[in-house]
Tab-separated table of C-alpha atoms in Angstrom:
chain	number	residue	atom	x	y	z
A	34	UNK	CA	60.877	167.335	58.876
A	35	UNK	CA	62.158	167.185	62.451
A	36	UNK	CA	60.569	164.323	64.357
A	37	UNK	CA	59.409	165.383	67.801
A	38	UNK	CA	56.464	163.114	68.548
A	39	UNK	CA	57.071	159.814	70.347
A	40	UNK	CA	54.831	158.019	67.849
A	41	UNK	CA	57.659	158.474	65.370
A	42	UNK	CA	59.496	155.769	67.299
A	43	UNK	CA	57.081	153.139	65.957
A	44	UNK	CA	59.370	152.717	62.948
A	45	UNK	CA	59.321	149.055	61.858
A	46	UNK	CA	63.087	148.690	61.600
A	47	UNK	CA	66.117	149.757	63.533
A	48	UNK	CA	66.613	153.410	62.611
A	49	UNK	CA	65.070	156.544	61.245
A	50	UNK	CA	66.080	160.141	60.872
A	51	UNK	CA	66.472	163.164	58.652
A	52	UNK	CA	69.579	163.897	56.655
A	53	UNK	CA	70.642	167.518	56.739
A	54	UNK	CA	73.654	167.947	54.490
A	55	UNK	CA	75.970	170.844	53.796
A	56	UNK	CA	78.777	170.694	51.253
A	57	UNK	CA	79.731	167.716	49.142
A	58	UNK	CA	78.351	164.296	49.962
A	59	UNK	CA	81.882	162.942	50.307
A	60	UNK	CA	82.687	165.314	53.156
A	61	UNK	CA	79.513	164.935	55.205
A	62	UNK	CA	79.805	163.564	58.724
A	63	UNK	CA	77.153	160.892	59.228
A	64	UNK	CA	76.113	160.590	62.872
A	65	UNK	CA	74.040	157.816	64.423
A	66	UNK	CA	72.467	158.355	67.856
A	67	UNK	CA	71.488	155.642	70.337
A	68	UNK	CA	69.605	156.490	73.510
A	69	UNK	CA	69.467	154.732	76.856
A	70	UNK	CA	67.117	151.790	77.289
A	71	UNK	CA	64.189	153.590	78.926
A	72	UNK	CA	61.503	155.096	76.724
A	73	UNK	CA	61.918	158.217	78.865
A	74	UNK	CA	65.060	158.848	76.824
A	75	UNK	CA	63.077	159.617	73.680
A	76	UNK	CA	62.729	163.324	74.407
A	77	UNK	CA	66.398	163.484	75.455
A	78	UNK	CA	67.696	161.913	72.247
A	79	UNK	CA	65.486	164.191	70.145
A	80	UNK	CA	66.859	167.285	71.876
A	81	UNK	CA	70.399	166.108	71.248
A	82	UNK	CA	69.533	165.378	67.645
A	83	UNK	CA	67.933	168.768	67.088
A	84	UNK	CA	70.990	170.543	68.512
A	85	UNK	CA	73.260	168.644	66.132
A	86	UNK	CA	70.993	169.428	63.180
A	87	UNK	CA	71.081	173.116	64.132
A	88	UNK	CA	74.722	173.209	63.057
A	89	UNK	CA	73.661	172.157	59.523
A	90	UNK	CA	76.928	170.274	59.155
A	91	UNK	CA	75.848	166.731	59.870
A	92	UNK	CA	73.605	163.936	58.670
A	93	UNK	CA	71.900	162.597	61.802
A	94	UNK	CA	69.859	159.429	62.316
A	95	UNK	CA	68.395	157.936	65.491
A	96	UNK	CA	68.402	154.216	66.223
A	97	UNK	CA	65.023	152.816	67.244
A	98	UNK	CA	64.825	150.098	69.918
A	99	UNK	CA	62.278	147.327	69.419
A	100	UNK	CA	61.069	147.338	73.039
A	101	UNK	CA	60.059	150.993	72.790
A	102	UNK	CA	57.199	149.785	70.621
A	103	UNK	CA	56.645	146.235	71.845
A	104	UNK	CA	57.232	146.795	75.561
A	105	UNK	CA	59.425	144.858	77.950
A	106	UNK	CA	63.136	145.325	78.526
A	107	UNK	CA	65.886	146.048	76.056
A	108	UNK	CA	67.531	143.002	74.472
A	109	UNK	CA	71.164	144.083	74.149
A	110	UNK	CA	72.126	141.181	71.888
A	111	UNK	CA	69.234	141.598	69.455
A	112	UNK	CA	69.666	145.372	69.241
A	113	UNK	CA	73.383	144.838	68.652
A	114	UNK	CA	72.617	142.537	65.728
A	115	UNK	CA	70.328	145.168	64.195
A	116	UNK	CA	72.960	147.833	64.724
A	117	UNK	CA	75.638	145.603	63.213
A	118	UNK	CA	73.530	145.148	60.087
A	119	UNK	CA	72.986	148.881	59.829
A	120	UNK	CA	76.678	149.704	60.252
A	121	UNK	CA	77.568	147.122	57.615
A	122	UNK	CA	75.319	148.716	55.009
A	123	UNK	CA	75.578	152.419	55.855
A	124	UNK	CA	78.451	154.876	56.079
A	125	UNK	CA	78.444	155.995	59.715
A	126	UNK	CA	81.249	158.342	60.756
A	127	UNK	CA	80.338	158.828	64.414
A	128	UNK	CA	78.099	157.025	66.903
A	129	UNK	CA	76.889	159.008	69.914
A	130	UNK	CA	75.215	156.873	72.546
A	131	UNK	CA	73.832	157.058	76.057
A	132	UNK	CA	73.880	154.457	78.806
A	133	UNK	CA	72.728	151.038	77.511
A	134	UNK	CA	73.369	152.290	73.984
A	135	UNK	CA	77.083	151.949	74.706
A	136	UNK	CA	76.628	148.268	75.491
A	137	UNK	CA	74.622	147.805	72.286
A	138	UNK	CA	77.367	149.535	70.298
A	139	UNK	CA	80.238	147.618	71.872
A	140	UNK	CA	78.377	144.329	71.373
A	141	UNK	CA	77.625	145.177	67.728
A	142	UNK	CA	81.360	145.450	67.212
A	143	UNK	CA	81.553	141.702	67.857
A	144	UNK	CA	79.244	141.007	64.906
A	145	UNK	CA	80.694	143.277	62.233
A	146	UNK	CA	83.986	144.530	60.929
A	147	UNK	CA	82.402	147.842	60.002
A	148	UNK	CA	83.241	150.371	62.684
A	149	UNK	CA	82.688	154.139	62.824
A	150	UNK	CA	85.604	156.539	62.920
A	151	UNK	CA	84.722	157.842	66.392
A	152	UNK	CA	82.317	157.111	69.225
A	153	UNK	CA	80.954	159.083	72.175
A	154	UNK	CA	79.701	157.136	75.207
A	155	UNK	CA	77.573	159.256	77.553
A	156	UNK	CA	76.844	157.863	81.009
A	157	UNK	CA	78.397	154.416	80.701
A	158	UNK	CA	76.116	152.114	82.809
A	159	UNK	CA	78.680	150.243	84.857
A	160	UNK	CA	76.207	149.078	87.508
A	161	UNK	CA	73.647	147.970	84.909
A	162	UNK	CA	76.291	145.942	83.077
A	163	UNK	CA	77.319	144.241	86.293
A	164	UNK	CA	73.708	143.557	87.278
A	165	UNK	CA	73.047	141.919	83.888
A	166	UNK	CA	76.379	140.080	84.058
A	167	UNK	CA	77.584	141.620	80.822
A	168	UNK	CA	81.307	141.172	80.257
A	169	UNK	CA	81.810	144.862	79.551
A	170	UNK	CA	85.562	144.724	80.129
A	171	UNK	CA	86.069	142.324	77.223
A	172	UNK	CA	83.634	144.250	75.042
A	173	UNK	CA	85.463	147.523	75.595
A	174	UNK	CA	88.910	145.998	75.124
A	175	UNK	CA	87.825	144.707	71.712
A	176	UNK	CA	86.111	147.962	70.765
A	177	UNK	CA	88.864	149.682	68.795
A	178	UNK	CA	86.964	152.805	67.742
A	179	UNK	CA	88.442	155.973	69.297
A	180	UNK	CA	85.974	156.853	72.039
A	181	UNK	CA	85.132	159.822	74.233
A	182	UNK	CA	83.519	158.909	77.555
A	183	UNK	CA	81.406	161.655	79.139
A	184	UNK	CA	80.525	160.751	82.706
A	185	UNK	CA	78.875	162.650	85.544
A	186	UNK	CA	80.912	163.003	88.716
A	187	UNK	CA	78.227	161.337	90.818
A	188	UNK	CA	76.423	159.159	88.272
A	189	UNK	CA	74.835	156.314	90.311
A	190	UNK	CA	75.374	153.971	87.344
A	191	UNK	CA	79.094	154.675	87.594
A	192	UNK	CA	80.886	157.762	88.833
A	193	UNK	CA	83.430	159.589	86.709
A	194	UNK	CA	86.177	158.288	89.002
A	195	UNK	CA	85.158	154.673	88.387
A	196	UNK	CA	84.867	155.200	84.624
A	197	UNK	CA	88.248	156.920	84.609
A	198	UNK	CA	89.803	153.891	86.269
A	199	UNK	CA	87.960	151.544	83.899
A	200	UNK	CA	89.118	153.294	80.734
A	201	UNK	CA	92.647	154.401	81.605
A	202	UNK	CA	94.183	151.238	80.158
A	203	UNK	CA	91.999	151.196	77.050
A	204	UNK	CA	93.566	152.408	73.822
A	205	UNK	CA	92.176	155.412	71.941
A	206	UNK	CA	89.981	156.633	74.780
A	207	UNK	CA	89.552	159.903	76.613
A	208	UNK	CA	87.248	160.628	79.553
A	209	UNK	CA	85.568	163.930	80.378
A	210	UNK	CA	83.846	164.764	83.640
A	211	UNK	CA	80.681	166.817	84.012
A	212	UNK	CA	79.292	168.034	87.306
A	213	UNK	CA	76.108	166.149	88.120
A	214	UNK	CA	74.925	163.527	90.585
A	215	UNK	CA	72.401	161.693	88.442
A	216	UNK	CA	72.156	159.624	85.265
A	217	UNK	CA	69.989	162.079	83.327
A	218	UNK	CA	72.571	164.180	81.431
A	219	UNK	CA	70.092	167.007	80.912
A	220	UNK	CA	72.700	169.691	80.213
A	221	UNK	CA	72.516	169.290	76.435
A	222	UNK	CA	74.578	172.448	75.623
A	223	UNK	CA	77.521	171.126	77.663
A	224	UNK	CA	77.247	167.737	75.986
A	225	UNK	CA	77.141	169.335	72.535
A	226	UNK	CA	80.224	171.407	73.304
A	227	UNK	CA	82.206	168.342	74.377
A	228	UNK	CA	80.917	166.240	71.481
A	229	UNK	CA	81.652	168.776	68.749
A	230	UNK	CA	85.105	169.503	70.125
A	231	UNK	CA	85.883	165.792	70.013
A	232	UNK	CA	84.452	164.812	66.642
A	233	UNK	CA	85.955	167.888	64.940
A	234	UNK	CA	89.422	167.252	66.399
A	235	UNK	CA	91.599	165.513	63.820
A	236	UNK	CA	94.498	164.948	66.207
A	237	UNK	CA	95.229	161.433	67.531
A	238	UNK	CA	93.209	160.354	70.546
A	239	UNK	CA	95.120	160.034	73.779
A	240	UNK	CA	94.097	159.540	77.380
């Protein structure tokens, strides 16, 4: 079953999803998706998920934020603890995240030694992190997972140029620019193309 209704996000714990597997269980790529903080991101994350499932090569799950059900604002620390627990007990090969999801993921790294093989950060929220006084520089320096940053040229939360400068001294990172002036990242086909090229590339990551 492919979940498309927002009521599906009333899951009682931190994740849900369908596993679509092809080939042996040992060779499957397990992907975990995290959306941005706003509940408006639900439809976006489901579209991304459906596109990944269309390939029939991946097991895909979607992380569920508590505040989507209970209301209020996202609690980065609490979501990071939930994510840390999940990563510690499940074999996740790749995390693909948007906006605040990158802060949740980087923070979770502080709680667990279990890290995925690769990560994709879409629309890193530089301005949000600064507004909330989150020490993102330290978080990202300690986040050792090879990471692809996909950033819009004119993203108001942080332009590609600013993200490029932020990540150029980080190990195992690469930044890709897309042409847009907002924080929506609605061009799912372009995102999928960049994501699949990255997670299927077995060569060492370099900037």
